[in-house]
XYZ file of C-alpha atoms in Angstrom:
773
model
C -26.689 53.722 -31.312
C -30.268 53.396 -32.530
C -30.051 53.687 -36.306
C -33.567 55.110 -36.442
C -32.342 58.132 -34.522
C -29.903 58.919 -37.354
C -32.678 59.161 -39.956
C -34.564 62.354 -40.748
C -38.130 62.284 -39.443
C -39.723 61.755 -42.840
C -37.433 58.808 -43.629
C -37.804 56.791 -40.412
C -40.267 53.897 -40.732
C -43.635 54.674 -39.173
C -44.295 51.166 -37.840
C -41.810 49.615 -35.449
C -40.247 52.938 -34.485
C -40.404 54.490 -31.029
C -42.616 57.551 -31.348
C -43.976 59.887 -28.675
C -47.587 59.570 -27.624
C -49.653 61.694 -30.009
C -50.934 63.850 -27.120
C -47.693 63.983 -25.130
C -47.079 67.625 -25.975
C -50.545 68.468 -24.646
C -50.169 66.343 -21.509
C -46.906 67.957 -20.420
C -48.342 71.428 -21.016
C -51.582 70.673 -19.178
C -53.458 71.406 -22.383
C -55.028 68.034 -23.146
C -58.775 68.534 -22.652
C -60.693 65.841 -20.787
C -64.471 65.739 -20.425
C -64.557 68.105 -17.457
C -62.348 70.578 -19.359
C -64.823 71.061 -22.186
C -66.398 74.533 -22.168
C -69.779 74.358 -20.451
C -72.810 75.473 -22.420
C -74.818 78.391 -21.083
C -77.340 77.167 -18.548
C -75.438 74.011 -17.613
C -76.790 72.290 -14.505
C -75.000 69.821 -12.264
C -76.176 66.487 -10.921
C -75.246 64.532 -7.807
C -76.380 61.167 -6.488
C -78.079 60.336 -3.206
C -76.784 56.993 -1.949
C -78.164 54.080 0.026
C -77.298 54.298 3.737
C -77.561 50.521 4.260
C -75.835 47.477 2.732
C -79.087 45.606 2.220
C -82.628 46.688 2.865
C -86.195 47.071 1.711
C -86.761 50.533 0.245
C -90.042 51.684 1.754
C -90.174 55.361 0.732
C -88.144 58.253 -0.688
C -89.207 61.754 0.401
C -87.944 63.995 -2.421
C -89.766 67.158 -1.272
C -87.205 67.866 1.442
C -84.411 68.073 -1.109
C -86.384 70.130 -3.632
C -86.629 72.930 -1.066
C -82.854 73.221 -0.602
C -80.886 76.200 -2.041
C -80.060 75.995 -5.750
C -81.897 72.727 -6.333
C -83.684 72.628 -9.696
C -84.874 69.030 -9.863
C -84.889 65.823 -7.827
C -85.961 62.439 -9.174
C -85.892 58.732 -8.332
C -86.458 55.423 -10.122
C -90.191 55.982 -10.650
C -89.438 59.137 -12.644
C -87.248 57.513 -15.298
C -88.852 57.762 -18.756
C -87.423 54.453 -19.998
C -85.911 51.248 -18.696
C -84.425 51.397 -15.208
C -81.441 49.241 -16.007
C -77.848 49.725 -17.136
C -76.582 46.121 -17.044
C -74.290 45.332 -20.003
C -75.412 41.703 -20.450
C -78.228 40.896 -18.023
C -80.953 43.352 -17.054
C -80.321 43.112 -13.314
C -78.557 46.395 -12.617
C -80.931 49.303 -11.875
C -79.852 52.848 -12.621
C -81.579 53.943 -9.401
C -82.596 51.629 -6.576
C -86.162 50.404 -6.743
C -87.792 48.177 -4.142
C -84.573 46.810 -2.663
C -81.347 48.466 -1.549
C -78.547 46.154 -2.599
C -75.359 47.738 -1.239
C -74.111 50.650 0.827
C -73.576 53.437 -1.697
C -76.140 52.362 -4.306
C -77.647 55.408 -6.074
C -81.248 55.994 -4.952
C -82.020 59.512 -6.152
C -80.631 62.306 -8.294
C -80.319 65.955 -7.349
C -79.929 68.558 -10.099
C -78.775 72.015 -9.029
C -77.290 75.194 -10.414
C -73.775 74.403 -9.196
C -71.923 71.196 -8.452
C -71.358 72.179 -4.856
C -75.057 72.833 -4.243
C -75.982 69.532 -5.883
C -73.514 67.628 -3.722
C -74.641 69.348 -0.526
C -78.253 68.430 -1.213
C -77.431 64.845 -2.228
C -75.425 64.371 0.967
C -78.694 64.699 2.875
C -80.280 61.775 1.021
C -80.206 59.557 4.092
C -82.749 61.917 5.699
C -85.148 61.184 2.839
C -84.692 57.421 2.472
C -86.850 55.135 4.573
C -85.472 51.594 4.561
C -85.961 48.383 6.483
C -82.510 46.766 6.999
C -82.008 43.157 5.868
C -79.108 40.733 6.487
C -76.141 41.402 4.204
C -73.525 39.137 2.637
C -70.147 40.795 2.075
C -67.780 37.976 1.062
C -67.764 35.382 -1.699
C -67.525 32.544 0.820
C -70.592 33.830 2.693
C -72.570 34.048 -0.542
C -71.360 30.615 -1.694
C -72.487 29.083 1.590
C -75.899 30.709 1.084
C -76.103 29.585 -2.568
C -76.314 33.170 -3.855
C -74.964 33.668 -7.406
C -75.470 36.237 -10.175
C -75.175 33.614 -12.943
C -75.238 29.825 -13.145
C -72.064 28.040 -11.951
C -69.483 27.043 -14.572
C -67.372 23.921 -14.993
C -64.286 23.320 -17.120
C -62.834 19.822 -17.063
C -60.535 17.440 -18.929
C -59.652 13.861 -18.120
C -60.216 12.245 -14.732
C -58.917 14.724 -12.181
C -60.192 12.924 -9.071
C -58.681 9.581 -10.074
C -55.374 11.212 -11.037
C -55.144 13.031 -7.706
C -55.883 9.910 -5.680
C -53.335 7.852 -7.640
C -50.571 10.468 -7.420
C -47.459 9.817 -5.264
C -47.962 13.115 -3.429
C -50.929 15.400 -2.790
C -51.535 18.932 -1.619
C -54.515 21.051 -0.581
C -54.643 24.857 -0.558
C -57.129 27.575 0.358
C -56.378 31.151 -0.560
C -57.924 34.623 -0.512
C -57.025 37.017 -3.330
C -58.251 40.586 -2.901
C -59.871 42.836 -5.477
C -58.433 46.079 -6.802
C -59.765 49.570 -7.433
C -59.069 50.922 -10.930
C -58.134 54.315 -9.474
C -58.191 56.060 -12.840
C -56.913 59.619 -12.349
C -59.959 61.076 -14.106
C -63.067 59.923 -12.254
C -66.401 58.945 -13.788
C -67.996 61.845 -15.654
C -70.715 62.453 -18.236
C -71.896 65.719 -19.767
C -75.289 65.516 -21.497
C -76.409 68.176 -23.971
C -79.965 68.121 -25.397
C -80.160 68.518 -29.159
C -82.979 69.261 -31.595
C -85.902 66.894 -32.002
C -85.307 65.139 -28.657
C -81.754 64.200 -29.582
C -78.972 63.934 -26.991
C -75.209 64.311 -27.163
C -73.144 62.723 -24.400
C -69.538 63.678 -23.749
C -68.526 60.723 -21.671
C -65.342 59.291 -20.203
C -65.959 55.736 -21.386
C -64.235 52.777 -22.975
C -67.453 51.752 -24.706
C -69.258 54.626 -26.472
C -71.621 52.312 -28.375
C -72.849 50.629 -25.209
C -73.372 54.025 -23.611
C -75.392 55.051 -26.679
C -77.662 52.014 -26.480
C -78.207 52.137 -22.712
C -78.878 55.886 -22.704
C -81.361 55.394 -25.550
C -83.184 52.774 -23.458
C -83.184 55.056 -20.403
C -84.628 57.928 -22.465
C -87.032 55.632 -24.297
C -85.575 56.827 -27.608
C -83.994 55.028 -30.589
C -80.211 54.763 -30.692
C -79.953 57.199 -33.605
C -81.208 59.962 -31.292
C -78.176 59.576 -29.016
C -74.630 60.548 -29.917
C -71.716 59.679 -27.597
C -68.259 61.199 -27.964
C -65.012 60.500 -26.120
C -61.818 62.327 -27.082
C -59.687 60.812 -24.341
C -59.903 59.394 -20.849
C -57.630 59.992 -17.912
C -57.300 56.243 -17.443
C -59.866 53.485 -17.598
C -58.346 50.061 -16.823
C -61.745 48.418 -17.397
C -63.587 50.579 -14.882
C -65.137 52.638 -17.693
C -66.176 49.732 -19.899
C -69.637 49.053 -18.480
C -69.775 51.157 -15.317
C -69.756 54.527 -17.012
C -73.317 53.682 -18.084
C -75.083 54.612 -14.854
C -73.641 58.120 -14.927
C -74.315 58.584 -18.639
C -77.937 57.516 -18.152
C -78.450 59.789 -15.141
C -76.952 62.822 -16.876
C -79.027 62.195 -20.014
C -82.303 61.749 -18.118
C -81.599 64.884 -16.084
C -80.836 66.844 -19.262
C -84.012 65.610 -20.945
C -86.172 66.429 -17.923
C -84.799 69.949 -17.597
C -84.088 70.692 -21.281
C -80.667 71.926 -20.257
C -77.117 70.574 -20.367
C -76.307 68.527 -17.266
C -72.915 67.424 -15.998
C -72.388 64.597 -13.517
C -68.856 64.318 -12.145
C -68.187 62.083 -9.176
C -65.758 62.910 -6.447
C -63.293 60.173 -5.524
C -65.146 58.931 -2.443
C -68.433 58.522 -4.301
C -66.619 56.854 -7.197
C -65.284 54.243 -4.766
C -68.643 53.795 -3.035
C -70.735 53.438 -6.221
C -68.590 51.610 -8.770
C -67.143 48.105 -8.817
C -63.584 46.958 -9.365
C -61.440 43.869 -9.944
C -63.152 40.745 -8.618
C -61.672 39.317 -5.466
C -61.399 35.525 -5.572
C -61.334 32.695 -3.064
C -59.619 29.472 -4.132
C -59.802 25.895 -2.870
C -57.285 23.702 -4.710
C -56.354 20.041 -4.480
C -53.651 18.460 -6.632
C -51.594 15.331 -7.083
C -47.992 15.397 -8.310
C -44.802 13.346 -8.553
C -41.308 13.714 -7.130
C -40.244 16.050 -9.952
C -43.154 18.373 -9.262
C -45.139 17.378 -12.352
C -48.836 18.046 -11.801
C -50.751 14.843 -12.510
C -54.216 16.040 -11.589
C -55.798 19.163 -10.154
C -59.269 20.084 -8.935
C -60.123 23.640 -7.972
C -63.070 25.750 -6.940
C -62.925 29.434 -7.866
C -65.287 31.794 -6.053
C -65.476 35.331 -7.416
C -67.081 38.181 -5.506
C -69.407 39.481 -8.213
C -71.145 42.088 -6.068
C -74.866 42.787 -6.261
C -75.400 42.261 -10.018
C -73.993 40.297 -12.937
C -72.307 43.186 -14.815
C -69.402 41.419 -16.600
C -68.873 38.738 -13.944
C -69.775 35.903 -16.338
C -67.076 36.714 -18.910
C -64.609 37.518 -16.113
C -65.159 34.103 -14.539
C -64.888 32.442 -17.956
C -61.513 34.061 -18.571
C -60.346 33.132 -15.075
C -61.175 29.480 -15.765
C -59.501 29.657 -19.194
C -56.321 31.065 -17.645
C -56.062 28.686 -14.718
C -53.531 26.710 -16.783
C -51.405 29.827 -17.384
C -48.290 28.330 -19.054
C -48.645 24.732 -17.881
C -49.836 21.383 -19.195
C -52.454 19.971 -16.821
C -53.366 16.488 -18.088
C -56.297 15.992 -15.711
C -58.139 19.058 -14.499
C -61.537 19.857 -13.007
C -62.459 23.472 -12.371
C -65.665 24.850 -10.888
C -66.435 28.560 -10.986
C -69.028 30.496 -9.013
C -69.855 34.207 -9.413
C -71.092 34.927 -5.903
C -73.780 37.542 -5.279
C -72.899 39.844 -2.384
C -74.158 43.138 -0.991
C -71.240 45.124 -2.342
C -70.547 47.222 -5.435
C -70.972 45.232 -8.652
C -67.504 44.158 -9.658
C -66.495 44.615 -13.239
C -63.697 44.650 -15.789
C -60.163 45.453 -14.733
C -56.988 45.036 -16.763
C -56.671 41.280 -17.254
C -60.412 40.615 -16.889
C -60.203 37.529 -14.674
C -57.098 36.170 -16.378
C -54.727 37.325 -13.612
C -56.896 35.757 -10.908
C -57.080 32.406 -12.694
C -53.380 32.288 -13.530
C -52.422 33.312 -9.989
C -54.138 30.189 -8.632
C -51.952 27.767 -10.584
C -48.802 29.745 -9.764
C -49.758 29.473 -6.107
C -50.088 25.715 -6.545
C -46.714 25.222 -8.259
C -44.966 27.413 -5.703
C -46.408 25.314 -2.862
C -45.475 22.052 -4.619
C -41.883 23.242 -4.994
C -41.714 24.101 -1.311
C -43.135 20.726 -0.296
C -40.526 18.961 -2.435
C -37.642 21.231 -1.417
C -37.076 22.324 -5.032
C -36.509 25.721 -6.598
C -39.932 26.916 -7.775
C -38.475 27.793 -11.181
C -37.466 24.157 -11.662
C -41.048 23.028 -10.991
C -42.476 25.697 -13.285
C -40.183 24.709 -16.140
C -41.010 21.023 -15.662
C -44.724 21.744 -16.125
C -44.504 24.083 -19.131
C -46.580 23.342 -22.201
C -44.903 21.934 -25.273
C -45.874 23.158 -28.721
C -49.271 21.911 -29.859
C -50.596 20.579 -26.555
C -54.259 21.515 -26.033
C -55.519 23.757 -23.272
C -58.334 22.494 -21.012
C -60.766 24.414 -23.246
C -59.520 22.660 -26.365
C -57.328 25.256 -28.108
C -53.858 24.067 -29.171
C -50.958 26.058 -27.741
C -49.177 27.426 -30.808
C -46.124 29.624 -31.276
C -45.199 28.872 -27.648
C -42.017 30.813 -27.005
C -41.814 30.619 -23.198
C -39.033 28.006 -22.934
C -36.729 30.171 -25.023
C -37.905 33.380 -23.370
C -37.387 32.051 -19.832
C -33.951 30.739 -20.724
C -32.960 34.153 -22.055
C -34.313 35.893 -18.956
C -32.488 33.449 -16.672
C -29.234 34.472 -18.335
C -29.805 38.234 -18.554
C -31.062 38.433 -14.958
C -28.294 36.165 -13.613
C -30.994 34.157 -11.857
C -28.789 31.244 -10.718
C -26.082 33.491 -9.298
C -28.624 35.675 -7.520
C -30.401 32.633 -6.086
C -27.107 31.584 -4.503
C -26.496 35.132 -3.252
C -29.982 35.329 -1.718
C -29.456 32.025 0.090
C -26.113 33.242 1.448
C -27.608 36.556 2.576
C -30.472 34.851 4.413
C -28.046 32.516 6.198
C -26.289 35.460 7.835
C -29.200 37.904 8.274
C -31.705 37.268 11.051
C -34.072 40.240 10.732
C -33.939 41.137 7.058
C -34.679 38.365 4.568
C -34.415 38.357 0.804
C -36.647 36.538 -1.638
C -36.326 35.750 -5.360
C -38.872 34.453 -7.855
C -39.279 34.010 -11.614
C -42.813 33.629 -12.958
C -44.039 33.226 -16.563
C -47.169 34.443 -18.378
C -49.259 32.987 -21.197
C -52.248 35.197 -21.963
C -54.938 34.689 -24.592
C -55.791 37.626 -26.843
C -59.344 38.209 -28.119
C -62.753 38.752 -26.618
C -64.145 35.410 -25.418
C -67.425 36.459 -27.078
C -66.667 35.938 -30.769
C -68.888 38.644 -32.275
C -67.119 41.384 -30.295
C -63.926 40.819 -32.292
C -64.706 43.351 -35.019
C -63.844 46.976 -35.705
C -64.343 49.751 -38.218
C -62.415 52.854 -39.260
C -62.588 55.848 -41.592
C -59.612 57.425 -43.355
C -60.071 60.863 -44.928
C -57.431 62.473 -47.138
C -57.906 66.229 -47.552
C -56.821 68.221 -50.577
C -53.808 69.646 -48.753
C -52.560 66.087 -48.211
C -53.304 65.861 -44.504
C -55.050 62.737 -43.250
C -57.732 62.321 -40.600
C -58.490 58.929 -39.079
C -61.494 57.935 -37.039
C -61.819 54.480 -35.502
C -63.962 52.758 -32.912
C -61.322 52.469 -30.216
C -60.935 54.883 -27.330
C -57.779 56.570 -26.101
C -57.131 56.288 -22.378
C -53.429 57.064 -22.333
C -52.335 53.695 -23.702
C -51.241 55.118 -27.056
C -53.907 53.550 -29.272
C -54.330 56.668 -31.406
C -50.568 56.903 -31.831
C -50.317 53.324 -33.063
C -53.297 53.636 -35.408
C -51.839 56.848 -36.845
C -48.514 55.050 -37.355
C -50.263 52.244 -39.221
C -52.018 54.705 -41.557
C -48.873 56.772 -42.089
C -46.997 53.585 -42.963
C -49.618 52.515 -45.506
C -49.616 55.914 -47.199
C -45.857 56.489 -46.963
C -46.277 59.694 -44.969
C -44.522 61.245 -41.989
C -46.494 60.758 -38.808
C -47.286 64.446 -38.385
C -49.420 64.319 -41.537
C -51.892 61.918 -39.857
C -54.265 62.741 -37.018
C -56.854 60.676 -35.128
C -60.103 62.393 -34.186
C -62.391 61.791 -31.195
C -64.241 58.502 -30.987
C -67.922 59.128 -31.704
C -70.910 56.902 -32.336
C -71.999 58.940 -35.366
C -68.702 58.093 -37.087
C -68.184 54.381 -36.425
C -71.312 52.480 -35.414
C -71.734 49.439 -33.185
C -68.193 49.404 -31.870
C -66.806 46.985 -29.305
C -65.295 48.206 -26.066
C -61.639 49.144 -26.045
C -60.791 46.185 -23.856
C -59.334 42.663 -23.833
C -56.049 44.128 -25.145
C -57.580 44.193 -28.633
C -57.469 47.941 -29.316
C -54.538 47.967 -31.740
C -55.257 44.517 -33.168
C -58.812 45.386 -34.195
C -58.728 49.113 -34.914
C -55.244 49.011 -36.414
C -56.373 46.390 -38.923
C -59.556 48.317 -39.749
C -57.609 51.550 -40.292
C -55.053 49.682 -42.376
C -57.835 48.337 -44.604
C -59.260 51.828 -45.114
C -55.849 53.342 -45.851
C -55.019 50.585 -48.332
C -58.216 51.242 -50.254
C -57.269 54.927 -50.603
C -53.680 53.997 -51.486
C -54.822 51.610 -54.216
C -56.986 54.303 -55.801
C -54.078 56.727 -55.763
C -51.710 54.087 -57.126
C -53.954 53.664 -60.160
C -53.852 57.397 -60.789
C -50.065 57.595 -60.256
C -49.480 54.748 -62.710
C -51.751 56.445 -65.237
C -49.923 59.787 -64.972
C -46.337 58.480 -64.659
C -46.534 55.246 -66.617
C -46.059 51.756 -65.242
C -48.296 49.398 -63.346
C -50.333 50.339 -60.279
C -48.925 47.320 -58.447
C -45.423 48.793 -58.831
C -46.238 52.170 -57.272
C -44.407 52.747 -53.986
C -45.442 55.341 -51.419
C -42.410 56.479 -49.439
C -41.272 59.623 -47.680
C -44.266 61.607 -48.859
C -43.918 60.698 -52.541
C -45.362 58.186 -54.996
C -42.662 56.385 -57.020
C -43.095 54.348 -60.186
C -41.192 53.766 -63.428
C -38.247 55.872 -62.247
C -40.457 58.927 -61.705
C -42.277 60.348 -58.703
C -44.953 62.757 -57.593
C -45.191 64.447 -54.239
C -48.059 63.249 -52.070
C -49.673 66.688 -52.219
C -49.473 66.796 -56.032
C -50.994 63.359 -56.339
C -53.851 64.182 -53.972
C -54.652 67.367 -55.873
C -54.684 65.488 -59.174
C -56.901 62.818 -57.633
C -59.402 65.394 -56.445
C -59.544 67.041 -59.870
C -59.982 63.607 -61.436
C -62.861 62.878 -59.021
C -61.057 60.001 -57.326
C -62.577 59.197 -53.932
C -60.147 60.360 -51.243
C -61.731 58.689 -48.248
C -62.645 55.146 -47.371
C -64.016 52.987 -44.628
C -62.297 49.860 -43.371
C -63.551 46.849 -41.454
C -61.846 43.955 -39.706
C -63.111 40.779 -38.044
C -60.655 38.488 -36.274
C -60.586 35.163 -38.178
C -60.652 31.602 -36.871
C -62.432 32.119 -33.557
C -65.050 29.836 -32.035
C -66.542 29.425 -28.578
C -69.243 27.297 -27.003
C -70.373 29.009 -23.801
C -72.247 25.931 -22.624
C -69.257 23.567 -22.741
C -66.461 26.155 -22.404
C -64.763 24.636 -25.443
C -63.441 26.150 -28.651
C -60.801 28.503 -29.940
C -61.529 31.746 -28.055
C -58.117 33.375 -28.637
C -56.440 34.428 -31.873
C -53.003 34.001 -30.301
C -51.168 33.984 -26.985
C -48.831 36.659 -25.636
C -46.008 35.563 -23.345
C -43.627 37.032 -20.834
C -41.653 36.388 -17.670
C -40.282 38.420 -14.794
C -37.721 38.026 -12.025
C -38.225 39.936 -8.778
C -35.902 40.295 -5.808
C -37.297 41.678 -2.550
C -36.092 42.513 0.945
C -38.503 41.846 3.811
C -38.228 43.292 7.323
C -39.470 40.500 9.584
C -40.076 42.916 12.483
C -42.462 45.239 10.616
C -43.646 43.105 7.677
C -42.597 45.814 5.241
C -40.870 44.902 2.014
C -38.872 46.646 -0.662
C -38.577 45.575 -4.273
C -34.847 45.748 -4.974
C -34.769 44.705 -8.600
C -37.101 43.554 -11.359
C -36.092 42.014 -14.681
C -38.786 41.673 -17.334
C -38.741 40.084 -20.773
C -42.042 40.408 -22.573
C -43.340 39.138 -25.898
C -45.104 41.811 -27.961
C -44.387 40.251 -31.325
C -42.971 42.818 -33.746
C -43.643 45.975 -31.758
C -45.565 48.780 -33.450
C -43.952 51.297 -31.096
C -41.303 49.971 -28.672
C -41.340 53.067 -26.473
C -45.081 52.863 -25.888
C -44.956 49.086 -25.420
C -42.180 49.279 -22.842
C -44.163 51.968 -21.040
C -47.190 49.684 -21.014
C -45.138 46.810 -19.593
C -43.645 49.017 -16.886
C -47.011 50.477 -15.926
C -48.733 47.093 -15.844
C -45.977 45.670 -13.676
C -46.297 48.409 -11.065
C -50.104 48.313 -11.164
C -50.150 44.550 -10.718
C -47.600 44.819 -7.927
C -49.927 47.232 -6.122
C -52.804 44.755 -6.422
C -50.734 41.993 -4.834
C -48.884 43.981 -2.154
C -50.546 47.212 -0.996
C -54.047 47.779 -2.380
C -56.322 46.353 0.297
C -60.104 46.735 0.193
C -61.811 46.688 3.606
C -65.543 46.720 4.344
C -66.998 47.394 7.773
C -68.772 44.240 8.984
C -72.506 44.148 8.272
C -73.274 44.219 11.993
C -76.182 46.648 12.092
C -73.969 49.540 13.190
C -74.133 52.961 11.480
C -71.151 51.975 9.306
C -72.346 48.436 8.603
C -71.380 47.312 5.107
C -69.481 50.534 4.330
C -66.376 50.358 2.170
C -63.822 51.865 4.546
C -60.993 52.186 2.018
C -62.698 54.735 -0.236
C -60.000 57.390 -0.652
C -56.223 57.688 -1.137
C -55.880 58.187 2.615
C -56.904 54.579 3.247
C -56.428 52.834 -0.120
C -52.771 52.653 -1.073
C -51.776 52.529 -4.747
C -48.061 52.321 -5.653
C -46.133 55.539 -6.090
C -42.877 56.383 -7.834
C -41.076 55.423 -4.631
C -42.327 51.850 -5.034
C -40.542 51.386 -8.348
C -37.432 49.250 -7.913
C -34.086 51.066 -8.142
C -33.142 48.492 -10.786
C -35.935 47.987 -13.300
C -34.842 46.198 -16.478
C -37.530 45.819 -19.143
C -36.859 44.333 -22.583
C -39.045 43.171 -25.456
C -38.654 39.622 -26.745
C -37.640 39.755 -30.404
C -40.019 37.414 -32.232
C -42.773 38.374 -34.718
C -46.280 37.074 -34.139
C -46.925 33.901 -36.115
C -50.498 35.089 -36.693
C -51.411 37.775 -39.210
C -51.948 40.456 -36.599
C -51.345 44.117 -37.384
C -47.738 44.140 -38.631
C -47.157 40.881 -36.690
C -47.384 42.716 -33.363
C -48.984 41.406 -30.171
C -51.263 43.013 -27.632
C -49.588 44.631 -24.662
C -52.341 46.106 -22.491
C -53.221 43.235 -20.166
C -50.635 40.413 -20.340
C -47.839 42.250 -18.469
C -50.102 42.771 -15.445
C -49.368 39.120 -14.581
C -45.612 39.714 -14.481
C -45.550 41.018 -10.872
C -46.700 37.620 -9.638
C -42.943 37.377 -9.242
C -43.028 40.084 -6.550
C -45.623 38.270 -4.442
C -43.797 34.957 -4.693
C -40.480 36.633 -3.921
C -42.061 37.996 -0.726
C -43.327 34.514 0.040
C -39.836 33.171 -0.611
C -38.408 35.630 1.927
C -41.053 34.729 4.524
C -40.225 31.049 4.003
C -36.563 31.817 4.616
C -37.562 33.330 7.953
C -39.978 30.589 9.071
C -38.667 27.464 7.354
C -42.147 26.365 6.252
C -44.990 27.068 3.819
C -46.320 30.465 4.944
C -50.071 31.196 4.912
C -49.506 34.500 3.093
C -52.599 35.984 1.437
C -52.817 38.735 -1.184
C -52.403 41.627 -0.984
C -49.190 40.989 0.947
C -49.469 44.108 3.087
C -47.162 44.483 6.094
C -50.017 43.207 8.275
C -50.455 40.122 6.056
C -46.710 39.447 6.065
C -46.522 39.726 9.858
C -49.479 37.399 10.200
C -47.762 34.843 7.966
C -44.478 35.204 9.860
C -46.152 34.636 13.204
C -48.722 32.000 12.312
C -48.389 28.657 14.138
């Protein structure tokens, strides 16, 4: 039995205990308000976007008068009408809010319609193609097409160590691979939405579903041609983000704010699902060309690879995504000689952006693909080859950071035993020997994932802790809640510091007038950064109260303990409420700010060398699948996961994060296929065809394996992270590599050779691999 369950609520430790999500009671009752649920101010107007009808073209004219005459329309405007800068790019100013001069992709916003109702705005905007005069131009839709044409959004990158070419040529065996890895739609349940409310003296308040309120504040200020202090952005919660609301919420925030300023009325812009697909970017698809040399044991002696990412029409975050992909090409393996080239290819598609893992999954997938193919060429179990190539403690990565606190050998060994890998491998082989149509596959894949923003200055956070005279505590921090449980963990940290039950602590909405200049809630750093900042603020308050308690009860302030809602010292105690009241009467400050900056980081963007990560998170998964060789369909029969989260702040939330990431990553690699109509000059040329749930297939509850075993690896973080925990948002998304390679294992059992299986491994892709010559 869990001993924590036997303790009364006030006595159970706040950190390390499984606690419900702080909004769970609201979620299950349908009472958790999201941006669209906020009461609309009187006179609220609604905006909709008119979209480009071509994938690439010269914008010759936009006839707005036709739309202004439609029922309910209050205002229509285009790029020339923007009061400030026509750009919402997060790093490079190459991403127009509204198209100007050139149409870059099918679905690019060209004009804005503001009407009295959302339905009237959408009806008018749907007629935008009647008002847009464009001269079509040739379009590039794939990374390989753009690479051949030399079209990139940023300069190419190179990461190298040793003499890869010489090592490959001298190796006993060699291999060459080409592979296509698809992108992935974030498919957050709450779509993109912004609600702009004009305030006094040309101020503006934005209620925005965003992972990055500060960036929204700055970009909206530029669009309005106002200083940042005139713009306030608030986000109470999001209905999912997954990276898709880090930078790409900006266009909608800017449009809503400009519309509100022009009309001096509140304006809401909420996309429907189809428009969300057609306008916004997603996980970068990658194309890989890999060459490697290895020995008879499968040890990689040298590897050279070219990574092509489909960046879309603008840079967005493609530079940092490509950097992280290159830095995760090694995944868990020592590569003595390596040469990597990365290209962010400019195409006439939506501008691809952040998505859980931020390039790391794509880079790590490439090396897993390589090791799997090497094992097959040598006739070895892929796990044997993976274990042979694992890092040892202290070996440097290609970017120069030593691998420290490397727990994968022990973790994999434990997972091998708990999953009965060897016995199941024998059982799978026996099953395949007697089954002609149905084939089973089994795979175990590891994960090593670096935690921190690659850009050093982003690794900072602030928080405020307010103690009220009734003893209740309010926390505000710079992170955003998107269902991942960040507010719950931060509240646990503060409750722990103050010795209070969790119900005495509450986190308020993230707002730019509370914590300034925040970083995005991304890169799995939410708890690491904001938890530390909140801890610092709470400790400052606690130390002030400890001084007062020692003064009133006798003893030293350093000896005061805060437990179970009381302050204890010198054999005496005061209730928390009594102490707070005394502090107020004594004019002791009962609130404090806290700040945290991750120590020890360095990064040279020119050489791709340094120490970009504070620590590494690890994990491994075993997947067993059944493939129908007649239809190409597969079923995941069982998944075993062991994941390293350090000393967990909240095991229930962390296990939920691991489970969710596994299923989401499995969808990316097996069912979520993005398809564009060829840019052939036809009416649908360049159109994203998979722009709704009817054509784009995310996993459902039925895709969860009937046996799903998830455990947390019991080992505190060696680094001084928040309570020695580790990030859990992104690393587990790499665990379902095991599902893809299990499918590949089953296809190999059917064909007896290396199958040309691409990702996502849809039934069509599996059939193609089964029947390829």
